[in-house]
Short mmCIF file of C-alpha atoms in Angstrom, two decimals:
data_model
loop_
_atom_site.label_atom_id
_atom_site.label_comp_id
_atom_site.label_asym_id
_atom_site.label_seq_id
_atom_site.Cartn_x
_atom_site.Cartn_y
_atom_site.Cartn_z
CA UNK A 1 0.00 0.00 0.00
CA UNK A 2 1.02 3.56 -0.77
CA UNK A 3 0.10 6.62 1.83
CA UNK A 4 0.16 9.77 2.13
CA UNK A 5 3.57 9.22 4.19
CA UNK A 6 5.42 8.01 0.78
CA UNK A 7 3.71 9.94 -1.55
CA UNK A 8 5.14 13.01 0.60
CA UNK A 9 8.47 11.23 1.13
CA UNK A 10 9.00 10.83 -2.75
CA UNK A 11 7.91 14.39 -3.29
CA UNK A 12 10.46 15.61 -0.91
CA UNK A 13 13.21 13.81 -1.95
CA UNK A 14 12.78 14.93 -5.37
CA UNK A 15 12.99 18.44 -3.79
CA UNK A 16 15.90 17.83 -1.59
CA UNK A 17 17.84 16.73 -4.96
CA UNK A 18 16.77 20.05 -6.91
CA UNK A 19 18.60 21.78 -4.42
CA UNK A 20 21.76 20.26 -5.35
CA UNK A 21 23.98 22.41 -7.29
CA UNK A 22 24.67 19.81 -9.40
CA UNK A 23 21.08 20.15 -10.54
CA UNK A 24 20.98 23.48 -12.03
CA UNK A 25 20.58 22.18 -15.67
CA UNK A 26 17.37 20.62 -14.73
CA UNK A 27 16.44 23.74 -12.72
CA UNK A 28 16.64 25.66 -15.50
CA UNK A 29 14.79 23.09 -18.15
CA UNK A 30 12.23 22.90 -15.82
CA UNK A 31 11.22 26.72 -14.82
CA UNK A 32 11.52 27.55 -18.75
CA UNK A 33 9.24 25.38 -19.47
CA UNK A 34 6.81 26.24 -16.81
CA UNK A 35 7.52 29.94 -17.94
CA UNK A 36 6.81 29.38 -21.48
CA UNK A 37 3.05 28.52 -20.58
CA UNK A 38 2.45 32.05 -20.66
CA UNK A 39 3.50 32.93 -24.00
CA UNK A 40 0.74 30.93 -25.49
CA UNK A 41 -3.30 30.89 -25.06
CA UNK A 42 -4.74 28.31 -23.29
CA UNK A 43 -5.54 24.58 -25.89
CA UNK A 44 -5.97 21.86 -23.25
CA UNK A 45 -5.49 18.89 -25.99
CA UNK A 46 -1.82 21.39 -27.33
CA UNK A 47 -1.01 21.85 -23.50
CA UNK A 48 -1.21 18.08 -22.70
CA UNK A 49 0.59 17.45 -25.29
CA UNK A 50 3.62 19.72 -24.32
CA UNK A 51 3.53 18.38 -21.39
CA UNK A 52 3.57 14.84 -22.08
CA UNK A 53 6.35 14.99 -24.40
CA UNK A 54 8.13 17.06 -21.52
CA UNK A 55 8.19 14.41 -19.58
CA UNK A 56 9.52 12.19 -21.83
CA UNK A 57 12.48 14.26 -22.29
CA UNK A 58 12.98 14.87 -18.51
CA UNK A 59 13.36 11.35 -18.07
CA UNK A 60 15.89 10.54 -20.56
CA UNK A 61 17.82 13.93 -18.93
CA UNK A 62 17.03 12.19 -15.17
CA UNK A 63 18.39 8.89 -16.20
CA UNK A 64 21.73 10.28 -17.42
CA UNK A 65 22.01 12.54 -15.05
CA UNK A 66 25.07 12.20 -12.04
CA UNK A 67 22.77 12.39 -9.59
CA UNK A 68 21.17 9.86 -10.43
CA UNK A 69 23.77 7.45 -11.82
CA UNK A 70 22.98 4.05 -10.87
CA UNK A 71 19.71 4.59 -10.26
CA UNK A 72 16.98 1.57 -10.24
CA UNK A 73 14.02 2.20 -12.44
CA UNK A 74 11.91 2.70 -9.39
CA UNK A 75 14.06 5.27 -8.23
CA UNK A 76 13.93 7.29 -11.61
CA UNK A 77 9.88 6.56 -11.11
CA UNK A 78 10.24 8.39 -8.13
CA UNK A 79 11.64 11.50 -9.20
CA UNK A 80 9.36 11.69 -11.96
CA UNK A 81 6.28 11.75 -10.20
CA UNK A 82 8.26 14.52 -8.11
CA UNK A 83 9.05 16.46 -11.17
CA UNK A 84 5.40 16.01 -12.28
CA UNK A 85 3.87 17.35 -8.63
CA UNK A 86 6.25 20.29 -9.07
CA UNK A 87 5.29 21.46 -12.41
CA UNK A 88 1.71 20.53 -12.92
CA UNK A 89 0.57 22.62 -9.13
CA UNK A 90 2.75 25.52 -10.73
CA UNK A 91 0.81 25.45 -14.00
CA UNK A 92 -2.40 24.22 -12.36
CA UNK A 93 -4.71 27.69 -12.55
CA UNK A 94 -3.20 27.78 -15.92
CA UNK A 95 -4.50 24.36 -17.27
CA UNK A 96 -7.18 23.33 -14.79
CA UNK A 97 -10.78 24.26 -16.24
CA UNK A 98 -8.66 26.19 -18.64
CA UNK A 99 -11.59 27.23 -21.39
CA UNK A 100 -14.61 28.68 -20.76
CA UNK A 101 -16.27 25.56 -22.72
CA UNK A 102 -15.10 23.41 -19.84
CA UNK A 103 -16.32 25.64 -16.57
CA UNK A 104 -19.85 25.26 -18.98
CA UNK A 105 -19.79 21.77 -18.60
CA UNK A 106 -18.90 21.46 -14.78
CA UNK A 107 -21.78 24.18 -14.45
CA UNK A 108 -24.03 22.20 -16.47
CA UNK A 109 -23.27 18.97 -15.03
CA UNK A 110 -23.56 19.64 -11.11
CA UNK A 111 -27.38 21.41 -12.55
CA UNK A 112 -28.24 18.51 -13.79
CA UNK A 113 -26.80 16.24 -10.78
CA UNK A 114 -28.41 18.73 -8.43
CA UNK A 115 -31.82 18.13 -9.73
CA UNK A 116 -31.62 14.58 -9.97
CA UNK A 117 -30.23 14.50 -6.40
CA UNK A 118 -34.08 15.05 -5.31
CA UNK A 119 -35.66 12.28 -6.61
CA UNK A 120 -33.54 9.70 -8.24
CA UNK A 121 -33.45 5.89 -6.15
CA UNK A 122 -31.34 2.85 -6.96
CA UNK A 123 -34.47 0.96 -8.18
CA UNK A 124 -34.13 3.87 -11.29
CA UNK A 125 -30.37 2.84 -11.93
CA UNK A 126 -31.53 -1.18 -11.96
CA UNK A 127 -29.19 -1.59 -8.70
CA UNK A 128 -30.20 -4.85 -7.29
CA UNK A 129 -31.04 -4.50 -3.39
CA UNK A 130 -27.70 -6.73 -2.23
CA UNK A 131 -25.56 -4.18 -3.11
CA UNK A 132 -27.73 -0.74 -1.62
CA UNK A 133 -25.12 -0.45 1.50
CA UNK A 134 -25.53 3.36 2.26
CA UNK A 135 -22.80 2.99 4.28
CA UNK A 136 -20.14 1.86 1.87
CA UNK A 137 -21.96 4.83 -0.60
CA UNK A 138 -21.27 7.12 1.83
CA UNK A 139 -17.33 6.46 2.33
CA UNK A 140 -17.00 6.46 -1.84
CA UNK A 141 -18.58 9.96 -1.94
CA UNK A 142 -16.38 11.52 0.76
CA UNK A 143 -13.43 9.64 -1.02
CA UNK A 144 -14.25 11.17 -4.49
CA UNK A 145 -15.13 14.09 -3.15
CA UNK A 146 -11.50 14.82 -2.10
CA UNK A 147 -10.81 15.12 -5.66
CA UNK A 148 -10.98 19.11 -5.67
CA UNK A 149 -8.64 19.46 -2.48
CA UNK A 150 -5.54 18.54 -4.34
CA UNK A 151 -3.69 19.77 -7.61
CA UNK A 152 -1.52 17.52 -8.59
CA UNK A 153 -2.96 14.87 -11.08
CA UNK A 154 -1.60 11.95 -9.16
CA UNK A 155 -3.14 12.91 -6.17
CA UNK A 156 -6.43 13.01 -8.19
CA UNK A 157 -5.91 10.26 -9.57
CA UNK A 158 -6.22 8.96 -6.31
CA UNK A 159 -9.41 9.91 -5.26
CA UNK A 160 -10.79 8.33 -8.11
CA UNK A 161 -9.64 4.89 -7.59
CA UNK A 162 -10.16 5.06 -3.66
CA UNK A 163 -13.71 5.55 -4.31
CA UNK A 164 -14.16 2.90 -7.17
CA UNK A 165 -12.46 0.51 -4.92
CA UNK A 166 -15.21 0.74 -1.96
CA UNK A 167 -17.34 0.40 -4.24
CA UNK A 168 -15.69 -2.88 -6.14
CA UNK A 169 -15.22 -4.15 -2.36
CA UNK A 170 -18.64 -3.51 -1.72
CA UNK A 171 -19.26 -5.97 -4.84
CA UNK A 172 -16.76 -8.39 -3.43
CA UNK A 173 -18.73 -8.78 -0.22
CA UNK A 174 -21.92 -9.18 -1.57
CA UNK A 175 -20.60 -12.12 -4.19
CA UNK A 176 -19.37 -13.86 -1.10
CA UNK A 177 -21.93 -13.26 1.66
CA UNK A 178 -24.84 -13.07 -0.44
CA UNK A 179 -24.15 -15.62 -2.92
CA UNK A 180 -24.67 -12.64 -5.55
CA UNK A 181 -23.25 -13.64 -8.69
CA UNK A 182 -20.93 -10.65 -9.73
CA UNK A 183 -22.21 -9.46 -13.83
CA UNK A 184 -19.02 -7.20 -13.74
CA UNK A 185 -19.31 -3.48 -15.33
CA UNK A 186 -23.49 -3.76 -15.14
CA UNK A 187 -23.23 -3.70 -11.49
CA UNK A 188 -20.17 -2.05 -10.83
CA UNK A 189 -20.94 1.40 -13.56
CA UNK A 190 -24.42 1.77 -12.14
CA UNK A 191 -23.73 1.85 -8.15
CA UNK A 192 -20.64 4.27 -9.33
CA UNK A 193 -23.21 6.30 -11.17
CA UNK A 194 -25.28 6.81 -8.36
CA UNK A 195 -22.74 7.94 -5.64
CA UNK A 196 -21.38 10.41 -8.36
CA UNK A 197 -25.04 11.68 -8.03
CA UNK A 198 -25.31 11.58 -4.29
CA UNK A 199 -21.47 13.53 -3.91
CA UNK A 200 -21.91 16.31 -6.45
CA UNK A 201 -17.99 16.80 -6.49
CA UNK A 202 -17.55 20.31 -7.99
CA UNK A 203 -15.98 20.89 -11.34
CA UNK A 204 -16.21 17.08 -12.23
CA UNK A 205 -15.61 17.71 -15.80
CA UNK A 206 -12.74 19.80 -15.22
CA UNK A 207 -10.68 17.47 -12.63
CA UNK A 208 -11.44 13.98 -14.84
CA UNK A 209 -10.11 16.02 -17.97
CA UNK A 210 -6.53 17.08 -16.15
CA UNK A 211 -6.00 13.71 -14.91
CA UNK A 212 -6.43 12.54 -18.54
CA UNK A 213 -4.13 15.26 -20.28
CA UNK A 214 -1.80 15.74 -17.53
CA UNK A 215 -1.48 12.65 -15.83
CA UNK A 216 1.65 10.80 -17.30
CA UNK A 217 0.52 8.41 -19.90
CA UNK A 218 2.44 5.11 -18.91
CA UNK A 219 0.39 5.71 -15.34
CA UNK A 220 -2.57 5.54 -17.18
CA UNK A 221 -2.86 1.79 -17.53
CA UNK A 222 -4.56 -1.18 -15.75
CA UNK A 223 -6.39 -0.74 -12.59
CA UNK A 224 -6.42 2.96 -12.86
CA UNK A 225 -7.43 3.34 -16.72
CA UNK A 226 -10.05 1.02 -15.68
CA UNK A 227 -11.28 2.95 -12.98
CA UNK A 228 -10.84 6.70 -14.40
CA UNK A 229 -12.41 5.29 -18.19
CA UNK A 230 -15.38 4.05 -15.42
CA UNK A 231 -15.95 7.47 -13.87
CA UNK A 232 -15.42 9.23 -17.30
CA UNK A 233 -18.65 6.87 -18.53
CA UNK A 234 -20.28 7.31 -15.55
CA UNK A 235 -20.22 11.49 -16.22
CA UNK A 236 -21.43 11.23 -19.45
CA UNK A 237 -23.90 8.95 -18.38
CA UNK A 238 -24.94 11.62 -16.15
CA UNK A 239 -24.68 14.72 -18.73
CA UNK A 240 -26.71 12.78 -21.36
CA UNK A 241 -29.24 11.30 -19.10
CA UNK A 242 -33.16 11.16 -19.59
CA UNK A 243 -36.19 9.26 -19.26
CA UNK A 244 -35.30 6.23 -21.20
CA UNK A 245 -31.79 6.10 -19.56
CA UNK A 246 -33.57 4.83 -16.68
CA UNK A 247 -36.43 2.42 -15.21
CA UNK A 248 -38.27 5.14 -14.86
CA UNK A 249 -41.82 6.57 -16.68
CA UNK A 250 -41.41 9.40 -19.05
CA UNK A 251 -43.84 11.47 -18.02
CA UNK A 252 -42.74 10.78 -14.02
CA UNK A 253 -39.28 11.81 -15.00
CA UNK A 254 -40.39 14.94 -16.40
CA UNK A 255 -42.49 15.69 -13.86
CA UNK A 256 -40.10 15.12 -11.31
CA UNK A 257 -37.42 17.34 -13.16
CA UNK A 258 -39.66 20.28 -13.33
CA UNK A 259 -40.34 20.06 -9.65
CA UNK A 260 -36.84 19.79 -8.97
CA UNK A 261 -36.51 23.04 -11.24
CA UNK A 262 -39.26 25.06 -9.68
CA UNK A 263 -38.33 24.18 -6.11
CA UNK A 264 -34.37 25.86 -7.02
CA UNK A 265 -36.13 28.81 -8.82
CA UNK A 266 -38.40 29.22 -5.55
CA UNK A 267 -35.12 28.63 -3.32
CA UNK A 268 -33.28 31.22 -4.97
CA UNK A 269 -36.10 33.85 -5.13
CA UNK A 270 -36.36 33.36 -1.38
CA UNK A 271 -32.38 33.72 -1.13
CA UNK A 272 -32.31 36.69 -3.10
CA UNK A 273 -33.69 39.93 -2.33
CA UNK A 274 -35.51 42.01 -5.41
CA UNK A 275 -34.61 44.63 -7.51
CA UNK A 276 -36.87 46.82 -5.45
CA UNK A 277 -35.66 45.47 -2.14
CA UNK A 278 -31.94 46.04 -3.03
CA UNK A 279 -32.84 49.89 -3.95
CA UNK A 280 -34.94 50.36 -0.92
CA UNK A 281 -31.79 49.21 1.05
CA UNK A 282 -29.61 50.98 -0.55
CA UNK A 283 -31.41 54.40 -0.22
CA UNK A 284 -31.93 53.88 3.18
CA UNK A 285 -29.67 56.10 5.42
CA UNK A 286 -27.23 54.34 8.36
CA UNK A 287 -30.43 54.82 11.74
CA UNK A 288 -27.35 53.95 14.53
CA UNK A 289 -26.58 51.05 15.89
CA UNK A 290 -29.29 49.98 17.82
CA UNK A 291 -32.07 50.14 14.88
CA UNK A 292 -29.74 48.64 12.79
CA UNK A 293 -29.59 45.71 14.91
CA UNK A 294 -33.74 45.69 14.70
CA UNK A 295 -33.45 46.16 10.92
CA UNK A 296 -31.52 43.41 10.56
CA UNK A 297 -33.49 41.08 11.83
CA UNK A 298 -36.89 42.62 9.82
CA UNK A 299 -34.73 42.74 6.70
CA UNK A 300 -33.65 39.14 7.29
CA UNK A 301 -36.93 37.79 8.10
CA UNK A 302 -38.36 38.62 4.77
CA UNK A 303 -35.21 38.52 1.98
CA UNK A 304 -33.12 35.68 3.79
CA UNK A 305 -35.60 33.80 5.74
CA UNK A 306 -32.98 32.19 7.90
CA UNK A 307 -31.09 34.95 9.23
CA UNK A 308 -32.81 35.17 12.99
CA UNK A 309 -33.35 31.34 13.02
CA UNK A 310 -31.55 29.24 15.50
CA UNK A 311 -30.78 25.77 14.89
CA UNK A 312 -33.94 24.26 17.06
CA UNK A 313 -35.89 26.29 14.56
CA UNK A 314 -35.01 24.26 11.20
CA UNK A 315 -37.27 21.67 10.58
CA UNK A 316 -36.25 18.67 8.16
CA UNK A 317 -37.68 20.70 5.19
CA UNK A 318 -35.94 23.55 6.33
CA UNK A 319 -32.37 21.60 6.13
CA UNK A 320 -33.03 19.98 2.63
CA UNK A 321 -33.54 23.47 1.49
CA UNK A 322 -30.62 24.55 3.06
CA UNK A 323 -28.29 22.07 1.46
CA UNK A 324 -29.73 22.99 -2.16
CA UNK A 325 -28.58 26.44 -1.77
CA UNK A 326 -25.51 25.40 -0.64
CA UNK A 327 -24.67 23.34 -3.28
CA UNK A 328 -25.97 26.08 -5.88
CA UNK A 329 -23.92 28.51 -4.14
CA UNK A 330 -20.71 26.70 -4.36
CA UNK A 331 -21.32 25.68 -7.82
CA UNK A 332 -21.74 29.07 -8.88
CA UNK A 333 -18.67 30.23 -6.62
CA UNK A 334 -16.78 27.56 -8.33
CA UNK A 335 -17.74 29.03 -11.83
CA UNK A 336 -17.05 32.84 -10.78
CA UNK A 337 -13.54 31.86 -9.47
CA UNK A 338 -12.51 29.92 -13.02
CA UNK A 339 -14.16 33.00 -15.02
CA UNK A 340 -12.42 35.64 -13.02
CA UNK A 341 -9.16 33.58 -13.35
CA UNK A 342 -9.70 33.67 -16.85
CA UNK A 343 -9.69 37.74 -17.24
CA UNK A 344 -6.38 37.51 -15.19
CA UNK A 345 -3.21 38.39 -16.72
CA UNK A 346 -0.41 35.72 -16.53
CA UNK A 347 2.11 36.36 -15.26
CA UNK A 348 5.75 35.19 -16.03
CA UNK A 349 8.13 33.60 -14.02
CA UNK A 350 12.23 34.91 -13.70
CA UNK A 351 14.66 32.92 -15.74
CA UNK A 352 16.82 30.91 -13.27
CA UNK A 353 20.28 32.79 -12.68
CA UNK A 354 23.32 30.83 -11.08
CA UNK A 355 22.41 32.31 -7.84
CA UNK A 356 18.54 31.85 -7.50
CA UNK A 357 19.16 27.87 -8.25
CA UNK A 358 19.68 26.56 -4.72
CA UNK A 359 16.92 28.28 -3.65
CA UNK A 360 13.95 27.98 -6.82
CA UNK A 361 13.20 24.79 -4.77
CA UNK A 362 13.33 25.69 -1.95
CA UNK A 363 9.74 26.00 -0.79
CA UNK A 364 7.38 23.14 -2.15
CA UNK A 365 4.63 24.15 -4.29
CA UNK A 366 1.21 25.20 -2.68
CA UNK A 367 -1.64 22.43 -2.55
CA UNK A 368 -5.02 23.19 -2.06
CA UNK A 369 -5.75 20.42 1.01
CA UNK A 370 -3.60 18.52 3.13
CA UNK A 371 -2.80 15.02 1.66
CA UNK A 372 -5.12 12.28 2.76
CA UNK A 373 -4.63 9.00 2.67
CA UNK A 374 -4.68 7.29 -0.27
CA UNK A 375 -4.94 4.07 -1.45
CA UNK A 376 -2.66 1.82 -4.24
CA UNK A 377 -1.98 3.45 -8.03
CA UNK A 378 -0.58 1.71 -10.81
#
């Protein structure tokens, strides 16, 4: 099994040896290339490319490098999955959800997964009854939903096969203890489908594509091509979905997605104040401290319902309506943050000089979450 603990180790060590002043040819191949990502426009399929074929080169220039003479192949594996940490979170806000096409599809995607959050079941997904173990659902969601915490596409990577493998143990168990006779990708694609539902992850399009372009290829193979090809399915599943995609009447499923609509129109009318409202607040003059406090609270009672409630006040409606707006909100925060990163200038990196070597690696590059652990990757 491989942790958290040796994913860090590897990282490190790879850091340690940048440091060397014997590395400084590498230093310098690597920050020019990461610099020359901002003479060009963003092209995911170009950018993978580049990348790829950077590696590639890297690895020849690793393997005849001093220091690593004598070096087994596991060792060179190593320090490429250093190098490819390194460069990938420095270029990450440059390639992740890198087109506005892409943040339209994430948008799009949690919509659609958001609306079918209120009344799909496992019956509508054919999901035979052995294998409905909310409990092993649950742990796959919270390990897939880790997918947006981290930035390097290994780490990613990881998240993805941690929570196809609760669900393939899941399978396992029931074959054994419930003499369930196993029909391979028809029961394993439609459980995976339906905790993809139930976990939402954010920008789901967006992290499945950089583990595909960015991920090095000859990591792409076996177990985890079989699982990240399975979640890939298992989003377009989801994108192109309708009535006859499930066991499910037409006319229910229509039904049921216009309720879902209307209740997230009626959510966000009640979350959002008017036009009118807004101006009327606005125009309003500062009445000191203590009638703002009482203004508050009459404000609050009538554009955000929930601002003078306590939590003994919530009722189990009250909470389900709660967690639609927070999803909505964080997919739309989600979206802003990519478009706004978009109208951003980039911004180049200095050339390496002969003095700032020892020190470009000095710091290790920033991550988004604290590593968790994580399971085996081929």
């Amino acid at each position: 099994m491989e942790g958290s603990s040796s994913s860090s180790a590897i990282f490190y060590d790879f850091l340690d040896r940048m440091r060397n002043p014997a590395s400084l040819d590498l230093v310098r191949s690597i920050k020019s290339f990461i610099v020359s990502f901002s003479f060009y426009a963003a092209n995911p399929e170009n950018d993978g490319k580049k990348v790829q074929e950077f590696y590639t080169t890297m690895e020849d220039a690793i393997r005849d490098h001093p220091l690593w003479a004598g070096a087994t192949d596991q060792e060179v594996d190593c320090a490429m999955e250093g190098l490819e940490k390194y460069v990938m979170t420095k270029l990450f806000s440059r390639t992740f959800s890198s087109t506005p096409e892409d943040v339209k599809i994430d948008l799009e995607t949690s919509q659609k997964i958001n609306l079918l959050q209120t009344f799909l079941k496992p019956e509508h997904l054919d999901i035979p009854a052995v294998l409905r173990n909310e409990a092993s659902w649950l742990l796959a969601e919270k390990e897939l939903l880790k997918i947006n915490a981290f930035k390097a596409p290994r780490e990613k990577l990881l998240c993805v096969m941690n929570c196809c493998k609760v669900i393939n143990n899941l399978l396992l168990n029931a074959s054994m203890s419930e003499n369930h006779v196993l029909a391979g990708a028809d029961d394993f694609l439609p459980v995976l489908i339906y905790v993809m539902i139930k976990a939402n992850p954010p920008q789901l399009h967006s992290n499945l594509k950089f583990i595909q372009l960015y991920r090095r290829q000859t990591k792409l193979v076996s177990e985890a091509a079989y699982y990240l090809t399975n979640l890939v399915s298992a989003k377009t599943f989801i994108f192109e979905l309708n009535s006859k995609s499930l066991s499910i009447d037409e006319i229910e499923f229509e039904e049921s997605m216009q309720a879902a609509r209307m209740t997230n129109k009626e959510t966000e009318k009640e979350a959002t104040p008017t036009l009118e409202e807004r101006t009327t607040l606005q125009g309003q003059t500062d009445p000191g401290p203590s009638a703002r406090s009482h203004g508050k609270e009459k404000s609050g009672a009538s554009n955000y319902p929930y601002m003078d409630k306590e939590a003994g006040d919530l009722t189990i409606g009250d909470v389900e309506r709660l967690l639609s707006v927070y999803k909505q909100v964080v997919t739309k925060y989600t979206g802003l943050c990519t478009a706004v990163k978009h109208l951003s200038l980039s911004r180049t990196e200095p050339h390496v000089t002969n003095l700032e070597a020892r020190n470009v690696f000095s710091a290790q590059p920033e991550e988004t979450g604290k590593n968790s652990d994580q399971g085996v990757e081929q």
